[in-house]
Amino acid sequence: MSLYAMQKFLFALNREAEVQRRYAEGGEVRAALLADYDLVDEEREAIATGDIGKLYVLGCNGQLLMHFAPLLGIAWADYLEAMREGVRKYGPVRAGIYAMTTGTNEKVAGI
């Protein structure tokens, strides 16, 4: 998994009009854009399809995802539900800052 590359892409998408244009164009243009980033197939597919829940489970930071969602036309409440649905569908967050908070039944020392 290349969490850094996913987050780097979302950061660029959230800030750069040209990246937004290429993503919105879809098809081969979107595929070429995503090929510029070191992503595995699972990550590339989640980004290409706008699967907020999968991106969350893969470890993407919610601050980046909350800006990606409106680009996809996803309202705030639906964005929050997409993250919950991602955990229900794909399991606990695998990496990143949220991995500790959505995961296992194990007790963490001091918490």
GROMACS .gro file of N, CA and C in nm:
model
  333
    1MET      N    1   0.085  -0.119   0.000
    1MET     CA    2   0.000   0.000   0.000
    1MET      C    3   0.088   0.124   0.000
    2SER      N    4   0.044   0.225  -0.068
    2SER     CA    5   0.122   0.348  -0.081
    2SER      C    6   0.042   0.467  -0.028
    3LEU      N    7   0.019   0.467   0.100
    3LEU     CA    8  -0.061   0.570   0.163
    3LEU      C    9  -0.012   0.710   0.127
    4TYR      N   10   0.118   0.729   0.125
    4TYR     CA   11   0.172   0.860   0.092
    4TYR      C   12   0.128   0.903  -0.048
    5ALA      N   13   0.137   0.813  -0.146
    5ALA     CA   14   0.100   0.846  -0.283
    5ALA      C   15  -0.049   0.877  -0.294
    6MET      N   16  -0.133   0.802  -0.223
    6MET     CA   17  -0.277   0.831  -0.225
    6MET      C   18  -0.305   0.970  -0.171
    7GLN      N   19  -0.243   1.000  -0.058
    7GLN     CA   20  -0.267   1.129   0.005
    7GLN      C   21  -0.206   1.243  -0.077
    8LYS      N   22  -0.093   1.217  -0.139
    8LYS     CA   23  -0.031   1.318  -0.226
    8LYS      C   24  -0.124   1.348  -0.343
    9PHE      N   25  -0.183   1.244  -0.402
    9PHE     CA   26  -0.277   1.265  -0.512
    9PHE      C   27  -0.398   1.346  -0.465
   10LEU      N   28  -0.458   1.307  -0.353
   10LEU     CA   29  -0.577   1.379  -0.305
   10LEU      C   30  -0.543   1.524  -0.271
   11PHE      N   31  -0.426   1.548  -0.216
   11PHE     CA   32  -0.384   1.685  -0.187
   11PHE      C   33  -0.379   1.766  -0.316
   12ALA      N   34  -0.317   1.708  -0.419
   12ALA     CA   35  -0.309   1.777  -0.548
   12ALA      C   36  -0.447   1.798  -0.608
   13LEU      N   37  -0.531   1.696  -0.600
   13LEU     CA   38  -0.667   1.705  -0.654
   13LEU      C   39  -0.747   1.815  -0.584
   14ASN      N   40  -0.729   1.827  -0.456
   14ASN     CA   41  -0.802   1.926  -0.378
   14ASN      C   42  -0.755   2.068  -0.406
   15ARG      N   43  -0.635   2.086  -0.459
   15ARG     CA   44  -0.577   2.219  -0.472
   15ARG      C   45  -0.551   2.266  -0.615
   16GLU      N   46  -0.533   2.175  -0.707
   16GLU     CA   47  -0.486   2.212  -0.840
   16GLU      C   48  -0.596   2.195  -0.945
   17ALA      N   49  -0.631   2.306  -1.010
   17ALA     CA   50  -0.738   2.305  -1.110
   17ALA      C   51  -0.710   2.208  -1.224
   18GLU      N   52  -0.585   2.197  -1.266
   18GLU     CA   53  -0.552   2.107  -1.377
   18GLU      C   54  -0.572   1.961  -1.338
   19VAL      N   55  -0.535   1.926  -1.216
   19VAL     CA   56  -0.556   1.790  -1.168
   19VAL      C   57  -0.706   1.763  -1.158
   20GLN      N   58  -0.782   1.859  -1.109
   20GLN     CA   59  -0.928   1.845  -1.102
   20GLN      C   60  -0.988   1.825  -1.241
   21ARG      N   61  -0.941   1.903  -1.338
   21ARG     CA   62  -0.992   1.892  -1.474
   21ARG      C   63  -0.966   1.753  -1.531
   22ARG      N   64  -0.844   1.705  -1.514
   22ARG     CA   65  -0.808   1.573  -1.568
   22ARG      C   66  -0.885   1.462  -1.499
   23TYR      N   67  -0.904   1.475  -1.369
   23TYR     CA   68  -0.982   1.373  -1.296
   23TYR      C   69  -1.127   1.374  -1.345
   24ALA      N   70  -1.185   1.492  -1.358
   24ALA     CA   71  -1.325   1.506  -1.399
   24ALA      C   72  -1.348   1.455  -1.541
   25GLU      N   73  -1.247   1.464  -1.625
   25GLU     CA   74  -1.261   1.419  -1.764
   25GLU      C   75  -1.285   1.268  -1.771
   26GLY      N   76  -1.232   1.195  -1.674
   26GLY     CA   77  -1.256   1.051  -1.668
   26GLY      C   78  -1.180   0.975  -1.775
   27GLY      N   79  -1.218   0.850  -1.793
   27GLY     CA   80  -1.163   0.765  -1.897
   27GLY      C   81  -1.012   0.757  -1.898
   28GLU      N   82  -0.956   0.765  -2.019
   28GLU     CA   83  -0.812   0.753  -2.036
   28GLU      C   84  -0.736   0.869  -1.974
   29VAL      N   85  -0.798   0.987  -1.972
   29VAL     CA   86  -0.732   1.104  -1.912
   29VAL      C   87  -0.715   1.081  -1.761
   30ARG      N   88  -0.821   1.033  -1.696
   30ARG     CA   89  -0.811   1.003  -1.553
   30ARG      C   90  -0.709   0.892  -1.529
   31ALA      N   91  -0.713   0.789  -1.611
   31ALA     CA   92  -0.619   0.677  -1.595
   31ALA      C   93  -0.474   0.726  -1.609
   32ALA      N   94  -0.449   0.814  -1.705
   32ALA     CA   95  -0.313   0.868  -1.724
   32ALA      C   96  -0.272   0.952  -1.604
   33LEU      N   97  -0.365   1.029  -1.550
   33LEU     CA   98  -0.337   1.110  -1.430
   33LEU      C   99  -0.297   1.020  -1.314
   34LEU      N  100  -0.376   0.916  -1.290
   34LEU     CA  101  -0.347   0.827  -1.178
   34LEU      C  102  -0.218   0.748  -1.200
   35ALA      N  103  -0.181   0.725  -1.325
   35ALA     CA  104  -0.057   0.653  -1.354
   35ALA      C  105   0.066   0.733  -1.311
   36ASP      N  106   0.049   0.863  -1.292
   36ASP     CA  107   0.159   0.948  -1.247
   36ASP      C  108   0.193   0.927  -1.099
   37TYR      N  109   0.110   0.851  -1.029
   37TYR     CA  110   0.128   0.829  -0.885
   37TYR      C  111   0.155   0.681  -0.860
   38ASP      N  112   0.238   0.654  -0.761
   38ASP     CA  113   0.280   0.518  -0.728
   38ASP      C  114   0.172   0.450  -0.644
   39LEU      N  115   0.065   0.407  -0.711
   39LEU     CA  116  -0.050   0.346  -0.644
   39LEU      C  117  -0.060   0.199  -0.681
   40VAL      N  118  -0.110   0.118  -0.587
   40VAL     CA  119  -0.143  -0.020  -0.621
   40VAL      C  120  -0.284  -0.020  -0.680
   41ASP      N  121  -0.322  -0.131  -0.742
   41ASP     CA  122  -0.450  -0.138  -0.811
   41ASP      C  123  -0.569  -0.104  -0.721
   42GLU      N  124  -0.569  -0.154  -0.599
   42GLU     CA  125  -0.678  -0.129  -0.505
   42GLU      C  126  -0.694   0.021  -0.478
   43GLU      N  127  -0.585   0.089  -0.461
   43GLU     CA  128  -0.587   0.234  -0.436
   43GLU      C  129  -0.634   0.310  -0.560
   44ARG      N  130  -0.579   0.272  -0.673
   44ARG     CA  131  -0.614   0.338  -0.799
   44ARG      C  132  -0.764   0.323  -0.827
   45GLU      N  133  -0.816   0.205  -0.806
   45GLU     CA  134  -0.959   0.181  -0.829
   45GLU      C  135  -1.045   0.262  -0.732
   46ALA      N  136  -1.007   0.267  -0.606
   46ALA     CA  137  -1.084   0.344  -0.507
   46ALA      C  138  -1.087   0.492  -0.542
   47ILE      N  139  -0.975   0.545  -0.587
   47ILE     CA  140  -0.969   0.685  -0.627
   47ILE      C  141  -1.050   0.705  -0.755
   48ALA      N  142  -1.030   0.619  -0.852
   48ALA     CA  143  -1.097   0.634  -0.982
   48ALA      C  144  -1.249   0.628  -0.968
   49THR      N  145  -1.297   0.546  -0.876
   49THR     CA  146  -1.442   0.530  -0.860
   49THR      C  147  -1.499   0.621  -0.751
   50GLY      N  148  -1.412   0.695  -0.682
   50GLY     CA  149  -1.459   0.784  -0.576
   50GLY      C  150  -1.514   0.710  -0.455
   51ASP      N  151  -1.454   0.597  -0.424
   51ASP     CA  152  -1.499   0.516  -0.310
   51ASP      C  153  -1.441   0.572  -0.180
   52ILE      N  154  -1.511   0.668  -0.123
   52ILE     CA  155  -1.468   0.735   0.001
   52ILE      C  156  -1.445   0.634   0.112
   53GLY      N  157  -1.535   0.539   0.129
   53GLY     CA  158  -1.522   0.439   0.235
   53GLY      C  159  -1.397   0.356   0.222
   54LYS      N  160  -1.366   0.313   0.101
   54LYS     CA  161  -1.246   0.233   0.078
   54LYS      C  162  -1.121   0.316   0.103
   55LEU      N  163  -1.121   0.441   0.056
   55LEU     CA  164  -1.006   0.528   0.079
   55LEU      C  165  -0.983   0.551   0.228
   56TYR      N  166  -1.091   0.566   0.303
   56TYR     CA  167  -1.080   0.584   0.448
   56TYR      C  168  -1.019   0.458   0.511
   57VAL      N  169  -1.068   0.342   0.472
   57VAL     CA  170  -1.015   0.217   0.528
   57VAL      C  171  -0.869   0.196   0.488
   58LEU      N  172  -0.832   0.243   0.370
   58LEU     CA  173  -0.693   0.231   0.327
   58LEU      C  174  -0.601   0.326   0.403
   59GLY      N  175  -0.659   0.420   0.478
   59GLY     CA  176  -0.579   0.506   0.564
   59GLY      C  177  -0.575   0.652   0.525
   60CYS      N  178  -0.648   0.692   0.422
   60CYS     CA  179  -0.646   0.833   0.381
   60CYS      C  180  -0.699   0.923   0.492
   61ASN      N  181  -0.634   1.034   0.507
   61ASN     CA  182  -0.671   1.130   0.610
   61ASN      C  183  -0.807   1.192   0.579
   62GLY      N  184  -0.892   1.201   0.680
   62GLY     CA  185  -1.025   1.257   0.664
   62GLY      C  186  -1.027   1.401   0.618
   63GLN      N  187  -0.923   1.477   0.651
   63GLN     CA  188  -0.915   1.616   0.605
   63GLN      C  189  -0.904   1.622   0.453
   64LEU      N  190  -0.831   1.528   0.396
   64LEU     CA  191  -0.820   1.522   0.251
   64LEU      C  192  -0.949   1.469   0.189
   65LEU      N  193  -1.005   1.367   0.251
   65LEU     CA  194  -1.128   1.308   0.197
   65LEU      C  195  -1.246   1.404   0.204
   66MET      N  196  -1.251   1.488   0.308
   66MET     CA  197  -1.366   1.579   0.320
   66MET      C  198  -1.367   1.685   0.212
   67HIS      N  199  -1.253   1.707   0.146
   67HIS     CA  200  -1.249   1.799   0.033
   67HIS      C  201  -1.271   1.725  -0.099
   68PHE      N  202  -1.235   1.598  -0.102
   68PHE     CA  203  -1.258   1.514  -0.220
   68PHE      C  204  -1.408   1.490  -0.238
   69ALA      N  205  -1.478   1.467  -0.129
   69ALA     CA  206  -1.621   1.435  -0.137
   69ALA      C  207  -1.703   1.539  -0.214
   70PRO      N  208  -1.688   1.669  -0.186
   70PRO     CA  209  -1.765   1.767  -0.263
   70PRO      C  210  -1.729   1.769  -0.412
   71LEU      N  211  -1.604   1.738  -0.445
   71LEU     CA  212  -1.567   1.728  -0.586
   71LEU      C  213  -1.645   1.617  -0.655
   72LEU      N  214  -1.684   1.518  -0.576
   72LEU     CA  215  -1.763   1.407  -0.627
   72LEU      C  216  -1.913   1.433  -0.618
   73GLY      N  217  -1.949   1.546  -0.557
   73GLY     CA  218  -2.091   1.577  -0.539
   73GLY      C  219  -2.153   1.509  -0.419
   74ILE      N  220  -2.070   1.470  -0.322
   74ILE     CA  221  -2.118   1.400  -0.203
   74ILE      C  222  -2.138   1.501  -0.091
   75ALA      N  223  -2.259   1.505  -0.038
   75ALA     CA  224  -2.293   1.594   0.073
   75ALA      C  225  -2.225   1.548   0.201
   76TRP      N  226  -2.212   1.640   0.298
   76TRP     CA  227  -2.142   1.613   0.424
   76TRP      C  228  -2.195   1.489   0.495
   77ALA      N  229  -2.325   1.480   0.515
   77ALA     CA  230  -2.382   1.364   0.587
   77ALA      C  231  -2.354   1.234   0.511
   78ASP      N  232  -2.361   1.240   0.380
   78ASP     CA  233  -2.334   1.121   0.300
   78ASP      C  234  -2.186   1.084   0.304
   79TYR      N  235  -2.100   1.184   0.313
   79TYR     CA  236  -1.955   1.160   0.327
   79TYR      C  237  -1.927   1.085   0.457
   80LEU      N  238  -1.986   1.132   0.566
   80LEU     CA  239  -1.967   1.065   0.695
   80LEU      C  240  -2.019   0.921   0.690
   81GLU      N  241  -2.133   0.902   0.629
   81GLU     CA  242  -2.190   0.768   0.619
   81GLU      C  243  -2.104   0.680   0.529
   82ALA      N  244  -2.044   0.737   0.425
   82ALA     CA  245  -1.957   0.659   0.336
   82ALA      C  246  -1.837   0.603   0.412
   83MET      N  247  -1.784   0.681   0.505
   83MET     CA  248  -1.672   0.630   0.586
   83MET      C  249  -1.719   0.516   0.676
   84ARG      N  250  -1.835   0.534   0.738
   84ARG     CA  251  -1.889   0.426   0.823
   84ARG      C  252  -1.914   0.300   0.740
   85GLU      N  253  -1.973   0.319   0.624
   85GLU     CA  254  -2.002   0.206   0.535
   85GLU      C  255  -1.872   0.138   0.490
   86GLY      N  256  -1.768   0.216   0.468
   86GLY     CA  257  -1.639   0.159   0.431
   86GLY      C  258  -1.587   0.064   0.537
   87VAL      N  259  -1.601   0.102   0.663
   87VAL     CA  260  -1.556   0.016   0.773
   87VAL      C  261  -1.643  -0.110   0.780
   88ARG      N  262  -1.774  -0.093   0.762
   88ARG     CA  263  -1.862  -0.210   0.764
   88ARG      C  264  -1.830  -0.305   0.648
   89LYS      N  265  -1.802  -0.251   0.533
   89LYS     CA  266  -1.781  -0.332   0.412
   89LYS      C  267  -1.640  -0.390   0.402
   90TYR      N  268  -1.538  -0.308   0.436
   90TYR     CA  269  -1.399  -0.348   0.413
   90TYR      C  270  -1.322  -0.381   0.540
   91GLY      N  271  -1.381  -0.358   0.656
   91GLY     CA  272  -1.312  -0.386   0.781
   91GLY      C  273  -1.248  -0.263   0.840
   92PRO      N  274  -1.173  -0.278   0.947
   92PRO     CA  275  -1.114  -0.163   1.015
   92PRO      C  276  -1.012  -0.090   0.929
   93VAL      N  277  -0.988   0.034   0.964
   93VAL     CA  278  -0.890   0.116   0.895
   93VAL      C  279  -0.755   0.046   0.904
   94ARG      N  280  -0.689   0.031   0.790
   94ARG     CA  281  -0.567  -0.049   0.781
   94ARG      C  282  -0.440   0.028   0.813
   95ALA      N  283  -0.439   0.157   0.790
   95ALA     CA  284  -0.316   0.235   0.806
   95ALA      C  285  -0.352   0.378   0.838
   96GLY      N  286  -0.250   0.458   0.864
   96GLY     CA  287  -0.272   0.600   0.886
   96GLY      C  288  -0.317   0.633   1.026
   97ILE      N  289  -0.350   0.757   1.045
   97ILE     CA  290  -0.382   0.809   1.178
   97ILE      C  291  -0.507   0.747   1.239
   98TYR      N  292  -0.600   0.704   1.157
   98TYR     CA  293  -0.726   0.651   1.207
   98TYR      C  294  -0.721   0.502   1.239
   99ALA      N  295  -0.611   0.436   1.207
   99ALA     CA  296  -0.601   0.293   1.227
   99ALA      C  297  -0.622   0.253   1.372
  100MET      N  298  -0.578   0.335   1.466
  100MET     CA  299  -0.592   0.301   1.608
  100MET      C  300  -0.735   0.318   1.656
  101THR      N  301  -0.813   0.403   1.592
  101THR     CA  302  -0.944   0.438   1.647
  101THR      C  303  -1.059   0.358   1.590
  102THR      N  304  -1.036   0.281   1.485
  102THR     CA  305  -1.147   0.209   1.423
  102THR      C  306  -1.122   0.059   1.420
  103GLY      N  307  -1.024   0.014   1.495
  103GLY     CA  308  -0.977  -0.119   1.474
  103GLY      C  309  -1.031  -0.229   1.560
  104THR      N  310  -0.952  -0.274   1.646
  104THR     CA  311  -0.969  -0.403   1.710
  104THR      C  312  -1.028  -0.392   1.849
  105ASN      N  313  -1.047  -0.505   1.908
  105ASN     CA  314  -1.096  -0.511   2.046
  105ASN      C  315  -0.982  -0.514   2.146
  106GLU      N  316  -0.861  -0.507   2.097
  106GLU     CA  317  -0.745  -0.509   2.185
  106GLU      C  318  -0.739  -0.381   2.267
  107LYS      N  319  -0.696  -0.394   2.392
  107LYS     CA  320  -0.679  -0.277   2.476
  107LYS      C  321  -0.543  -0.216   2.450
  108VAL      N  322  -0.540  -0.086   2.445
  108VAL     CA  323  -0.416  -0.013   2.426
  108VAL      C  324  -0.375   0.043   2.561
  109ALA      N  325  -0.250   0.020   2.600
  109ALA     CA  326  -0.202   0.066   2.730
  109ALA      C  327  -0.225   0.215   2.747
  110GLY      N  328  -0.283   0.250   2.858
  110GLY     CA  329  -0.302   0.390   2.893
  110GLY      C  330  -0.428   0.452   2.835
  111ILE      N  331  -0.505   0.376   2.760
  111ILE     CA  332  -0.626   0.431   2.700
  111ILE      C  333  -0.749   0.364   2.757
   0.00000   0.00000   0.00000
